[in-house]
Amino acid sequence: MIPHAPARQPLLSIIVPAYNVQHYIGQCLDSVLDQMGAGHELIIIDDGSSDATLARIRAQLAARPGVASQVLAQDNQGIAVARNNGLAAARGEYIVFVDSDDRLLAGSLAALEQAIAAHHPDVIACDFRVWFPDQEAKSNRVSMRYPPGLLRDQATILNTFFADRQMYVWANVFRRAIYQQLEMPVFPPGRVFEDMSTLPRLLSQCASLVYLPHAIIDYRQHAASITKLISEKWCMDLAAALSVARKHLDLRGVDESVKTHFDIAAAHLYIGVVKDSYELPRAVGRRVRARIKPIFVESLYGHCASMLAAVQGAQTVSYDRTHDARTIRQVERALAGSLVFRVRQTASRKIKLWRRLRRHRKLLLGA
């Protein structure tokens, strides 16, 4: 027998987890397949779909026999497990994640290849577009704030990330070797906010970053539903994500500026969940706030006063110091159990729920 030469390692592995997205998967895969070349591989993980998702994936790939691709079918275990299995199967030097209801924007793979050829960084941070398919006028681009050029200062990388607070793994293209430096499973199974706990750990492993001012993903916004997917588990998963990220930063020995930026980002996330918890039944909301408070406090390096001093003293990367300061003061009131804060949040959430119900009725009438 004549031995076969080993297959050339792809430069980019594109990983698409999919679950019950029969109405979106075709558009998603077309956006990827139309850009693929010899240096790319596509890995699709069907997470136990009960609709026609898997059949449509296989039919679409059968129509493109020249593309390097594979489909992994698993029992339904969630997006984190699907991403982990995709990573295990990937051979590419860099990993590109695309969610199955989103689109990879034109020219993205070529732009990534150019950035890699020029700099070969540990990670490429990209812009994205918030996409309203039924209201294109509302679609808007979200740009990252990293300085131009090749960044090699870890504090600058992490501080900018925490100031941006755009915690989407698909907006960051890491070398596969960076993923391999973390203990498996990289993405925590069974939790939402898996990106939030994973991205700080990945970025803290990176010695270099390049910002690519190219919108890589159309991030689909779905039609408004009667209620958001807020639950006690949803709130607790966020608190757990903060705790995981904090522990890893400790292990990496980050400097004081990173600790301050982490605290401010945590304050923004915490107050958002506290406000959302007022949409839960009264007893559940109280229990959630009581449970997440100590986890949040223990995740902080400092306290509200030190955060406020850093923001007001212009010692942080910030794109709206007034907003940062207002958020920190709200956190102070929430932690102190302010009656005024509770009353305002109860009233505010009732108004927002009423507005969502009204929008939902309009959608039904227009259908």
Coordinates of C-alpha atoms in Angstrom, one line a residue:
M1 CA 0.0 0.0 0.0
I2 CA 1.1 3.5 -0.8
P3 CA 0.9 5.7 2.4
H4 CA -1.3 8.8 2.1
A5 CA 0.2 12.1 3.1
P6 CA -1.5 13.5 6.2
A7 CA -4.2 16.0 5.4
R8 CA -3.1 19.6 5.6
Q9 CA -4.2 21.4 8.8
P10 CA -7.0 23.9 8.1
L11 CA -6.3 27.5 9.1
L12 CA -9.9 28.0 10.2
S13 CA -12.4 25.6 11.8
I14 CA -15.9 27.0 11.7
I15 CA -18.1 25.4 14.4
V16 CA -21.9 25.6 14.2
P17 CA -24.0 24.2 17.1
A18 CA -27.6 23.7 16.0
Y19 CA -30.8 22.8 17.9
N20 CA -34.3 23.0 16.4
V21 CA -33.5 25.8 13.9
Q22 CA -35.1 24.3 10.8
H23 CA -36.2 27.8 9.7
Y24 CA -32.8 29.4 10.1
I25 CA -30.1 26.8 9.5
G26 CA -30.2 27.1 5.7
Q27 CA -29.5 30.8 5.7
C28 CA -26.8 30.3 8.3
L29 CA -25.0 27.5 6.5
D30 CA -25.2 29.3 3.1
S31 CA -23.5 32.3 4.7
V32 CA -20.6 30.0 5.7
L33 CA -20.4 27.7 2.7
D34 CA -20.3 30.6 0.3
Q35 CA -17.0 31.8 1.8
M36 CA -15.2 28.5 2.4
G37 CA -12.0 27.6 0.7
A38 CA -9.2 25.0 0.9
G39 CA -8.0 26.3 4.2
H40 CA -11.3 25.9 6.0
E41 CA -13.3 23.1 7.6
L42 CA -16.9 23.2 8.8
I43 CA -18.1 21.3 11.9
I44 CA -21.9 21.2 12.6
I45 CA -23.1 19.7 15.9
D46 CA -26.8 18.8 15.9
D47 CA -27.9 18.9 19.6
G48 CA -30.7 16.3 19.4
S49 CA -33.0 18.4 17.2
S50 CA -36.6 17.2 17.1
D51 CA -37.5 19.1 13.9
A52 CA -36.1 19.0 10.4
T53 CA -32.8 20.7 11.4
L54 CA -30.5 17.6 10.9
A55 CA -32.1 16.6 7.6
R56 CA -31.7 20.1 6.2
I57 CA -28.1 20.2 7.3
R58 CA -27.3 16.9 5.6
A59 CA -29.1 17.9 2.4
Q60 CA -27.3 21.2 2.3
L61 CA -23.9 19.6 2.7
A62 CA -24.7 16.9 0.1
A63 CA -25.1 19.7 -2.4
R64 CA -21.6 21.0 -1.6
P65 CA -19.5 17.8 -1.9
G66 CA -16.2 19.7 -2.3
V67 CA -16.4 21.4 1.1
A68 CA -14.5 19.9 4.0
S69 CA -17.3 19.3 6.5
Q70 CA -18.6 16.9 9.1
V71 CA -21.8 16.6 11.1
L72 CA -21.9 15.4 14.7
A73 CA -25.2 14.3 16.1
Q74 CA -25.6 14.1 19.8
D75 CA -28.5 13.8 22.3
N76 CA -29.9 17.1 23.5
Q77 CA -27.3 18.4 26.0
G78 CA -27.2 22.1 25.4
I79 CA -25.1 24.6 23.5
A80 CA -22.1 24.3 25.9
V81 CA -21.7 20.6 25.3
A82 CA -22.2 21.1 21.6
R83 CA -19.4 23.7 21.5
N84 CA -17.1 21.4 23.5
N85 CA -17.7 18.5 21.1
G86 CA -17.1 20.8 18.2
L87 CA -13.8 21.9 19.7
A88 CA -12.7 18.3 20.3
A89 CA -13.3 17.5 16.6
A90 CA -11.7 20.6 15.2
R91 CA -8.3 20.5 13.5
G92 CA -7.9 24.2 12.5
E93 CA -5.3 26.6 13.8
Y94 CA -8.1 29.1 14.7
I95 CA -11.7 28.5 15.8
V96 CA -14.7 30.5 14.4
F97 CA -18.0 30.0 16.2
V98 CA -21.2 30.8 14.4
D99 CA -24.6 30.3 16.1
S100 CA -27.1 28.5 13.9
D101 CA -29.7 31.3 13.8
D102 CA -27.1 33.9 12.9
R103 CA -25.2 34.7 9.7
L104 CA -21.5 34.9 8.9
L105 CA -21.2 38.2 7.1
A106 CA -19.7 38.4 3.6
G107 CA -15.9 38.6 3.5
S108 CA -15.4 37.5 7.1
L109 CA -13.2 34.4 6.4
A110 CA -11.0 36.4 4.0
A111 CA -10.6 39.2 6.5
L112 CA -9.7 36.8 9.2
E113 CA -7.1 35.2 7.0
Q114 CA -5.5 38.6 6.2
A115 CA -5.3 39.4 9.9
I116 CA -3.7 36.1 10.7
A117 CA -1.2 36.4 7.9
A118 CA -0.2 39.9 9.1
H119 CA 0.0 39.3 12.8
H120 CA -0.7 35.6 13.8
P121 CA -2.2 36.7 17.1
D122 CA -3.6 34.5 19.9
V123 CA -7.0 36.1 19.3
I124 CA -8.8 38.3 16.8
A125 CA -11.5 40.5 18.2
C126 CA -14.2 41.5 15.7
D127 CA -17.2 43.8 15.3
F128 CA -20.7 42.4 14.8
R129 CA -24.1 43.6 13.7
V130 CA -27.3 43.5 15.8
W131 CA -29.7 42.2 13.2
F132 CA -33.4 42.7 13.1
P133 CA -34.5 40.6 10.0
D134 CA -38.0 42.1 10.0
Q135 CA -36.9 45.7 10.7
E136 CA -33.7 46.2 8.9
A137 CA -33.7 49.9 9.7
K138 CA -33.1 49.0 13.4
S139 CA -30.1 46.8 12.6
N140 CA -26.9 48.4 13.9
R141 CA -23.2 47.7 14.0
V142 CA -21.4 47.1 17.4
S143 CA -17.7 48.1 17.3
M144 CA -15.1 47.0 19.8
R145 CA -12.9 49.7 21.4
Y146 CA -9.5 48.0 21.3
P147 CA -6.6 50.2 20.2
P148 CA -5.3 49.5 16.6
G149 CA -2.4 47.3 15.9
L150 CA -1.0 44.2 17.6
L151 CA -1.7 44.4 21.4
R152 CA 0.7 42.5 23.6
D153 CA -0.2 44.1 27.0
Q154 CA -2.6 41.7 28.9
A155 CA -4.0 44.5 31.0
T156 CA -5.0 46.5 27.9
I157 CA -6.6 43.5 26.4
L158 CA -8.6 42.6 29.5
N159 CA -9.5 46.2 30.6
T160 CA -10.9 46.9 27.1
F161 CA -12.8 43.7 27.1
F162 CA -14.4 44.4 30.5
A163 CA -15.1 48.0 29.5
D164 CA -16.8 46.9 26.3
R165 CA -18.8 44.1 28.0
Q166 CA -19.6 42.4 24.7
M167 CA -19.3 38.8 26.0
Y168 CA -19.9 36.7 22.8
V169 CA -17.5 34.0 21.9
W170 CA -18.4 34.3 18.2
A171 CA -17.0 37.8 18.2
N172 CA -13.6 36.5 19.2
V173 CA -11.5 34.1 17.0
F174 CA -9.0 32.3 19.2
R175 CA -6.1 30.0 18.2
R176 CA -7.2 26.5 19.0
A177 CA -4.1 26.2 21.3
I178 CA -5.6 28.8 23.6
Y179 CA -8.7 26.7 24.1
Q180 CA -6.4 23.7 24.8
Q181 CA -4.8 25.5 27.6
L182 CA -8.0 25.4 29.6
E183 CA -9.3 22.4 31.5
M184 CA -12.1 20.6 29.8
P185 CA -15.0 21.2 29.5
V186 CA -14.1 24.7 28.3
F187 CA -17.8 25.8 28.2
P188 CA -19.6 24.8 31.4
P189 CA -22.4 22.4 30.6
G190 CA -26.0 23.1 31.6
R191 CA -25.6 26.8 32.2
V192 CA -26.5 30.0 30.4
F193 CA -23.9 32.7 30.4
E194 CA -21.3 30.1 29.3
D195 CA -19.6 32.8 27.2
M196 CA -19.4 35.1 30.3
S197 CA -17.5 32.6 32.3
T198 CA -15.3 31.4 29.5
L199 CA -14.2 34.5 27.6
P200 CA -12.3 36.1 30.5
R201 CA -10.5 32.8 31.0
L202 CA -9.6 32.6 27.3
L203 CA -8.4 36.2 27.0
S204 CA -6.3 36.0 30.2
Q205 CA -4.3 33.2 28.4
C206 CA -3.6 35.4 25.3
A207 CA -0.3 37.1 24.9
S208 CA -1.5 39.0 21.8
L209 CA -4.7 40.4 20.3
V210 CA -5.5 42.1 17.0
Y211 CA -8.7 44.1 16.6
L212 CA -10.3 43.5 13.2
P213 CA -12.8 46.3 12.4
H214 CA -14.9 44.0 10.3
A215 CA -18.5 43.0 11.3
I216 CA -18.2 39.2 11.3
I217 CA -21.7 38.1 12.5
D218 CA -25.3 39.1 11.9
Y219 CA -26.6 38.6 15.5
R220 CA -30.3 37.7 14.9
Q221 CA -32.8 39.4 17.2
H222 CA -36.0 37.4 17.4
A223 CA -39.5 38.8 17.6
A224 CA -40.6 40.0 21.0
S225 CA -42.2 37.4 23.2
I226 CA -44.6 37.9 26.1
T227 CA -41.9 37.4 28.7
K228 CA -38.1 37.2 28.7
L229 CA -36.5 33.9 29.6
I230 CA -35.9 35.1 33.2
S231 CA -35.9 32.4 35.9
E232 CA -34.2 31.7 39.2
K233 CA -31.7 29.4 37.3
W234 CA -31.0 32.2 34.8
C235 CA -30.1 34.5 37.6
M236 CA -28.0 32.0 39.5
D237 CA -26.0 31.0 36.4
L238 CA -24.9 34.6 36.0
A239 CA -23.7 34.8 39.5
A240 CA -21.8 31.5 39.0
A241 CA -20.2 32.9 35.8
L242 CA -18.8 35.8 37.8
S243 CA -17.4 33.5 40.4
V244 CA -15.7 31.3 37.8
A245 CA -14.1 34.2 36.0
R246 CA -12.9 35.7 39.2
K247 CA -11.2 32.5 40.3
H248 CA -9.4 32.2 37.0
L249 CA -8.2 35.8 37.1
D250 CA -6.7 35.1 40.5
L251 CA -4.8 32.1 39.1
R252 CA -3.4 34.3 36.3
G253 CA -2.2 36.9 38.8
V254 CA -3.7 39.9 36.9
D255 CA -2.7 43.4 38.0
E256 CA -4.8 45.9 40.0
S257 CA -6.2 47.7 37.0
V258 CA -7.7 44.5 35.6
K259 CA -9.3 43.8 39.0
T260 CA -10.9 47.2 39.0
H261 CA -12.3 46.8 35.5
F262 CA -13.6 43.3 36.4
D263 CA -15.5 44.8 39.4
I264 CA -17.1 47.5 37.3
A265 CA -18.2 45.0 34.6
A266 CA -19.5 42.7 37.4
A267 CA -21.5 45.7 38.8
H268 CA -23.2 46.3 35.5
L269 CA -24.1 42.6 35.1
Y270 CA -25.3 42.3 38.7
I271 CA -27.6 45.3 38.6
G272 CA -29.1 44.1 35.4
V273 CA -30.0 40.8 36.9
V274 CA -31.3 42.4 40.1
K275 CA -33.6 44.6 38.0
D276 CA -34.7 41.6 35.9
S277 CA -35.5 39.7 39.1
Y278 CA -38.4 42.0 39.8
E279 CA -40.2 40.4 36.9
L280 CA -40.3 37.1 38.7
P281 CA -43.0 36.2 41.2
R282 CA -42.5 38.3 44.3
A283 CA -41.3 35.5 46.6
V284 CA -39.0 34.0 43.9
G285 CA -37.5 37.4 43.2
R286 CA -36.7 38.0 46.8
R287 CA -35.1 34.6 47.1
V288 CA -33.0 35.2 44.0
R289 CA -31.8 38.6 45.2
A290 CA -30.9 37.1 48.6
R291 CA -29.0 34.2 46.9
I292 CA -27.0 36.2 44.3
K293 CA -26.0 39.1 46.7
P294 CA -23.3 37.2 48.7
I295 CA -21.9 35.5 45.5
F296 CA -21.6 38.9 43.8
V297 CA -19.9 40.5 46.9
E298 CA -17.5 37.7 47.2
S299 CA -16.6 37.9 43.5
L300 CA -15.5 41.5 43.9
Y301 CA -11.9 42.5 44.5
G302 CA -12.9 45.9 46.0
H303 CA -16.1 47.6 46.9
C304 CA -18.4 50.2 45.5
A305 CA -16.5 53.2 46.9
S306 CA -13.3 52.1 45.3
M307 CA -15.1 51.5 41.9
L308 CA -16.7 54.9 42.1
A309 CA -13.3 56.6 42.9
A310 CA -11.7 54.9 40.0
V311 CA -14.4 56.0 37.6
Q312 CA -14.6 59.5 38.8
G313 CA -10.8 59.8 38.9
A314 CA -10.6 58.7 35.2
Q315 CA -8.5 55.7 36.2
T316 CA -10.4 53.3 34.0
V317 CA -11.2 52.6 30.4
S318 CA -14.8 53.9 30.1
Y319 CA -17.1 55.0 27.3
D320 CA -19.6 56.7 29.6
R321 CA -18.3 57.6 33.0
T322 CA -21.7 59.1 34.0
H323 CA -23.4 55.8 33.3
D324 CA -20.7 53.8 35.1
A325 CA -21.0 56.0 38.2
R326 CA -24.8 55.8 38.1
T327 CA -24.7 52.0 37.9
I328 CA -22.3 51.7 40.8
R329 CA -24.6 53.9 43.0
Q330 CA -27.5 51.7 42.0
V331 CA -25.5 48.7 43.1
E332 CA -24.8 50.4 46.5
R333 CA -28.6 51.0 47.0
A334 CA -29.4 47.4 45.9
L335 CA -26.9 45.9 48.3
A336 CA -28.2 48.2 51.2
G337 CA -31.8 47.0 50.6
S338 CA -33.0 50.5 49.8
L339 CA -36.8 50.8 49.9
V340 CA -36.8 53.5 47.3
F341 CA -34.8 51.3 44.9
R342 CA -37.2 48.4 45.4
V343 CA -40.3 50.5 44.8
R344 CA -38.8 52.0 41.7
Q345 CA -37.8 48.7 40.2
T346 CA -41.2 47.1 40.9
A347 CA -42.9 50.0 39.1
S348 CA -40.4 50.1 36.3
R349 CA -40.6 46.3 35.6
K350 CA -44.4 46.4 35.5
I351 CA -44.3 49.2 32.9
K352 CA -41.8 47.3 30.8
L353 CA -43.9 44.1 31.0
W354 CA -47.0 46.1 29.9
R355 CA -45.0 47.5 27.0
R356 CA -43.9 44.1 25.9
L357 CA -47.4 42.7 26.1
R358 CA -48.6 45.6 23.9
R359 CA -45.8 45.0 21.3
H360 CA -46.8 41.3 21.3
R361 CA -50.4 42.1 20.7
K362 CA -49.4 44.3 17.8
L363 CA -47.3 41.5 16.3
L364 CA -50.3 39.1 16.6
L365 CA -52.6 41.6 14.9
G366 CA -50.1 42.2 12.1
A367 CA -49.5 38.5 11.5

